[in-house]
Short mmCIF file of N, CA and C in Angstrom, two decimals:
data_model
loop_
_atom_site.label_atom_id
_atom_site.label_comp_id
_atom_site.label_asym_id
_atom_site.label_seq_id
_atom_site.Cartn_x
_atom_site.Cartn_y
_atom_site.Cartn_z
N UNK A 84 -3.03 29.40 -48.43
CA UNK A 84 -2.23 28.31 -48.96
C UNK A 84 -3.16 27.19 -49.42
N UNK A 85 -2.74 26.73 -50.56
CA UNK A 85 -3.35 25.68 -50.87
C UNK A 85 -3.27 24.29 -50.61
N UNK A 86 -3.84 23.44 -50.44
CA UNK A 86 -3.57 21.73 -50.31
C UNK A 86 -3.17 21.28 -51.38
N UNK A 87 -2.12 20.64 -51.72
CA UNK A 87 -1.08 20.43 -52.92
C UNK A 87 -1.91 18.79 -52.94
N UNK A 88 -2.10 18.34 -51.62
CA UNK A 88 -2.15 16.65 -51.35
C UNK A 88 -3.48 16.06 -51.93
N UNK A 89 -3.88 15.32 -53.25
CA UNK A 89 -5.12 15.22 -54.20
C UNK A 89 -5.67 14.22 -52.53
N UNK A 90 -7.08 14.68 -53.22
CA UNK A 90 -7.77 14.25 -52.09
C UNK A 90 -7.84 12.13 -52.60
N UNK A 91 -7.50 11.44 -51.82
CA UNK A 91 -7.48 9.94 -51.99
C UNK A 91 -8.03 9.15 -51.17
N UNK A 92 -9.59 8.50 -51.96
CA UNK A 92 -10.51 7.36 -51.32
C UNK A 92 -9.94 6.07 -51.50
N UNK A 93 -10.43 5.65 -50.66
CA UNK A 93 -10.51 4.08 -50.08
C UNK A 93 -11.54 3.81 -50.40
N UNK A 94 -12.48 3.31 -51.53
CA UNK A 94 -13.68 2.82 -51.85
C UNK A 94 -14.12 1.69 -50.69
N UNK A 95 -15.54 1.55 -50.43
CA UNK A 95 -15.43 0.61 -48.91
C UNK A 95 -16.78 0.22 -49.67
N UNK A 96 -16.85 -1.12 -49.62
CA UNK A 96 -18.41 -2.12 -49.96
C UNK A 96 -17.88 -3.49 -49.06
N UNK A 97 -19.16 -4.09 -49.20
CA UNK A 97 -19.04 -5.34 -48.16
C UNK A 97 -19.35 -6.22 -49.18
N UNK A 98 -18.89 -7.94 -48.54
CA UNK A 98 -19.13 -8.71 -49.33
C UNK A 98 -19.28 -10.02 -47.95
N UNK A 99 -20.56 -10.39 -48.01
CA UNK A 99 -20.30 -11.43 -46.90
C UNK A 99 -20.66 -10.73 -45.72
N UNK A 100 -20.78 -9.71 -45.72
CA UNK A 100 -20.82 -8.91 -44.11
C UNK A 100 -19.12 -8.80 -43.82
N UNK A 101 -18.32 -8.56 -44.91
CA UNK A 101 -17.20 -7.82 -44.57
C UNK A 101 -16.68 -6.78 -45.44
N UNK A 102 -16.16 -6.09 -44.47
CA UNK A 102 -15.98 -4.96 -45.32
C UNK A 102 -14.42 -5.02 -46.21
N UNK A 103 -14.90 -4.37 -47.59
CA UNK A 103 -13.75 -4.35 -48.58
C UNK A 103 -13.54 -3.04 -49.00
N UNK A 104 -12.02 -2.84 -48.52
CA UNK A 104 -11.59 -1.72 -48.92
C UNK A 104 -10.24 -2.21 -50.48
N UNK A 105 -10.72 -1.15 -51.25
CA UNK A 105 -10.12 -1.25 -52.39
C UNK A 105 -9.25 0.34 -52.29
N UNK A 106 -7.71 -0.55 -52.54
CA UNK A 106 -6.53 0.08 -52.32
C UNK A 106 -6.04 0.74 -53.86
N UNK A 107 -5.32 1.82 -53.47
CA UNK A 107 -5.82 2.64 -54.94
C UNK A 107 -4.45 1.95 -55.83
N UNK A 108 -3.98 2.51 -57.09
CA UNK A 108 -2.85 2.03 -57.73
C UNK A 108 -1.29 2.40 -57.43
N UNK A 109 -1.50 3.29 -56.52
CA UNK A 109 0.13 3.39 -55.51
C UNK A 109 -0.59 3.46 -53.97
N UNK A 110 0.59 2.82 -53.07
CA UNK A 110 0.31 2.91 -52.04
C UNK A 110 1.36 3.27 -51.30
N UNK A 111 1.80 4.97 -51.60
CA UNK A 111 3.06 5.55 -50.87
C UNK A 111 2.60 6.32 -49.52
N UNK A 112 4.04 7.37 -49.55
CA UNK A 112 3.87 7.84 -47.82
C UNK A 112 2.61 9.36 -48.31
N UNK A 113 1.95 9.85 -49.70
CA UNK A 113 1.01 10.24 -49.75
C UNK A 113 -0.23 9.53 -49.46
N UNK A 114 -0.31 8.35 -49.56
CA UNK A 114 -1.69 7.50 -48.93
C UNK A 114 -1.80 6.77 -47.88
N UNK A 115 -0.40 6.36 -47.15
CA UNK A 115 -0.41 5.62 -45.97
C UNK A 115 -0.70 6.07 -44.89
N UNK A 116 -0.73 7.60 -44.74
CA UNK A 116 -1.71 8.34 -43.53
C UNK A 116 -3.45 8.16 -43.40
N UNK A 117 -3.33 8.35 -44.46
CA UNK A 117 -5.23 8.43 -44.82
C UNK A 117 -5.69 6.72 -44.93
N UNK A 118 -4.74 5.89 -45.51
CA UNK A 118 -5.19 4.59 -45.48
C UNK A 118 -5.15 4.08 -44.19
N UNK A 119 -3.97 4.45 -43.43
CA UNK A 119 -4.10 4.31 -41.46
C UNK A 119 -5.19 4.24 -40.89
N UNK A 120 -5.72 5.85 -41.39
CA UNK A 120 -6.73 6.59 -40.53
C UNK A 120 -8.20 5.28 -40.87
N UNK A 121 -8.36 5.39 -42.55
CA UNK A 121 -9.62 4.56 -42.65
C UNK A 121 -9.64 3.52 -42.30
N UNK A 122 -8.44 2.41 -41.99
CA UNK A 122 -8.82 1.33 -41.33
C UNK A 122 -8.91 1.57 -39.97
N UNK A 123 -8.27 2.33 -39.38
CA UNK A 123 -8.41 2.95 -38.14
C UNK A 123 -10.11 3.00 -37.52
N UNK A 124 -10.64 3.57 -38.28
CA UNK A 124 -12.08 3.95 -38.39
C UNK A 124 -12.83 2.72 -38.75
N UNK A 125 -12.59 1.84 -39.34
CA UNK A 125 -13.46 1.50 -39.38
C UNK A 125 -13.03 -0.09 -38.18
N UNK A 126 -12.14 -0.08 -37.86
CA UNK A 126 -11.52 -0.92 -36.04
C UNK A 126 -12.53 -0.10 -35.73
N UNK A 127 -12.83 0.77 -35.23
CA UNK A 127 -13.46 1.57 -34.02
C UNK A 127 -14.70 1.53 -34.23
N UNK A 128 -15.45 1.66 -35.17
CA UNK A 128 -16.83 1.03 -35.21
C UNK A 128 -17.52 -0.01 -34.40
N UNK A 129 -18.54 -0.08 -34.03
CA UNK A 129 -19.22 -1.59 -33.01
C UNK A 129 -19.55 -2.63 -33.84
N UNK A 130 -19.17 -2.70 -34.91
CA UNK A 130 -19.64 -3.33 -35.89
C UNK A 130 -18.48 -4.83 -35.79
N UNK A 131 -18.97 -6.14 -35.28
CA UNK A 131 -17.60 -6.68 -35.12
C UNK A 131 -17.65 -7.61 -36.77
N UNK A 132 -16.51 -7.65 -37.16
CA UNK A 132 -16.09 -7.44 -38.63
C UNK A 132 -14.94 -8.71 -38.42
N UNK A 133 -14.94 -10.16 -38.80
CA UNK A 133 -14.54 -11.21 -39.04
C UNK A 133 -13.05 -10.99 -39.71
N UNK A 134 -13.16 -9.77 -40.50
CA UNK A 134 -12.45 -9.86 -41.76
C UNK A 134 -12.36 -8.51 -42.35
N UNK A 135 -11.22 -7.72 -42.86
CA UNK A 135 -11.47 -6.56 -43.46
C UNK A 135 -10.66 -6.64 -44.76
N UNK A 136 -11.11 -6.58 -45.49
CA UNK A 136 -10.64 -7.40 -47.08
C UNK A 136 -10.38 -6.17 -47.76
N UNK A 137 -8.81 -6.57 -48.13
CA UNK A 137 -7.81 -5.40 -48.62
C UNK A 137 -8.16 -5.82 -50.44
N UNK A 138 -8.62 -4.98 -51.34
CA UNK A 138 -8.75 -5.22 -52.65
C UNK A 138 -7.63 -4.53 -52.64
N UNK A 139 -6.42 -5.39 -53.85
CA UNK A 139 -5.44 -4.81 -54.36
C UNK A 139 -5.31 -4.89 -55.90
N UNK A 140 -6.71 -5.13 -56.29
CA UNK A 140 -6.40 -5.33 -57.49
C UNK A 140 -6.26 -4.11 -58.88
N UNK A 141 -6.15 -3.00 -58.05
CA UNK A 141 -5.49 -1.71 -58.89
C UNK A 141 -4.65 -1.17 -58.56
N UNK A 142 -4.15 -1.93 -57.70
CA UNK A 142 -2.64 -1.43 -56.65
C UNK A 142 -1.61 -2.31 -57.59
N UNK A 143 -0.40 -1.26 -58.13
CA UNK A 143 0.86 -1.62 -59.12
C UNK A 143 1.91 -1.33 -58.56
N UNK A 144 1.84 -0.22 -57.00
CA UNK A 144 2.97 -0.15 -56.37
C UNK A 144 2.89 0.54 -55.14
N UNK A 145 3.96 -0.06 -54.22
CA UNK A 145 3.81 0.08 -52.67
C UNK A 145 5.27 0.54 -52.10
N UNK A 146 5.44 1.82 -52.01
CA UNK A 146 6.54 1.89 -51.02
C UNK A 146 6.88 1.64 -49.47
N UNK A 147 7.97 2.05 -49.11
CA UNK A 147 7.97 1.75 -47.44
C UNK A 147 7.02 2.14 -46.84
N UNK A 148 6.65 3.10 -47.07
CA UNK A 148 5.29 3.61 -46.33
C UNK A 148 4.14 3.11 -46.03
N UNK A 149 4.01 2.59 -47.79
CA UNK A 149 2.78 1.89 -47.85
C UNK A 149 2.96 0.45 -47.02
N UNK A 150 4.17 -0.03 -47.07
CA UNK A 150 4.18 -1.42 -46.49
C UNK A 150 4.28 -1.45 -44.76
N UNK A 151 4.45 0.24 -44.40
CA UNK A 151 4.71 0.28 -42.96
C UNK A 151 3.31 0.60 -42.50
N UNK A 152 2.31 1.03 -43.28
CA UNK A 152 0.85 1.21 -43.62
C UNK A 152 0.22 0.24 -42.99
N UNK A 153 0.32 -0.70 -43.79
CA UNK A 153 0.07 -2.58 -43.89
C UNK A 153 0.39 -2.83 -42.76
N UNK A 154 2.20 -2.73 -42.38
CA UNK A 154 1.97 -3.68 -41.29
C UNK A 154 1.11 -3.23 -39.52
N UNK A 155 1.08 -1.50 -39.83
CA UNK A 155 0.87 -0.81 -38.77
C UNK A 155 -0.93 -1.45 -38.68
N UNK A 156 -1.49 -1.58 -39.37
CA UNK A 156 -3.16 -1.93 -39.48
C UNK A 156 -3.27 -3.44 -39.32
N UNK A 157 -2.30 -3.91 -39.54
CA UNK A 157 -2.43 -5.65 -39.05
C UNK A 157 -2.36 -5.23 -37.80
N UNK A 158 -1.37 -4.91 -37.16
CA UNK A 158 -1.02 -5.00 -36.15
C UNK A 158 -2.27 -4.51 -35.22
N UNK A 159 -3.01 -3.36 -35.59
CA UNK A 159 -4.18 -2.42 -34.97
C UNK A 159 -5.18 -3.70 -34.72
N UNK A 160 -5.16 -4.90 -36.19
CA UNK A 160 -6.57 -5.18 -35.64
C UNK A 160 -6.53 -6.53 -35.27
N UNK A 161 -5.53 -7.05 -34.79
CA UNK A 161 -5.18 -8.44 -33.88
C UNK A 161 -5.29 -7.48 -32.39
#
């Protein structure tokens, strides 16, 4: 069987000594697992991180998912 699901990065560069993840141009329930996981990952790092800076500037649309995404990763890193 094949993987139907296109493989989807989270581009990650720093600016300041924080890290910026740039969010792709939809942010549905196909990317809100994998976008979980990478902020997930990068909370768990020893690296203590002030700030994790969401680029949305190729992001045109966000479903529930994506916004349950959002709030699930705020919530992770308070």
């Amino acid at each position: 069987m094949i993987d139907e699901t296109p493989e989807i990065l989270f581009p990650l560069s720093f600016f300041l000594d924080s890290p910026t993840l740039e969010l792709p141009e939809r942010l549905t329930v196909l990317e809100a697992v994998i976008f979980k996981q990478t902020v997930s990952n990068l909370l768990q790092e020893n690296i203590s991180h002030q700030q994790i800076i969401l680029d949305f500037g190729k992001t045109r649309f966000i479903d529930s998912s994506g916004i349950g995404a959002l709030i699930a990763n705020s919530k992770s890193a308070q």
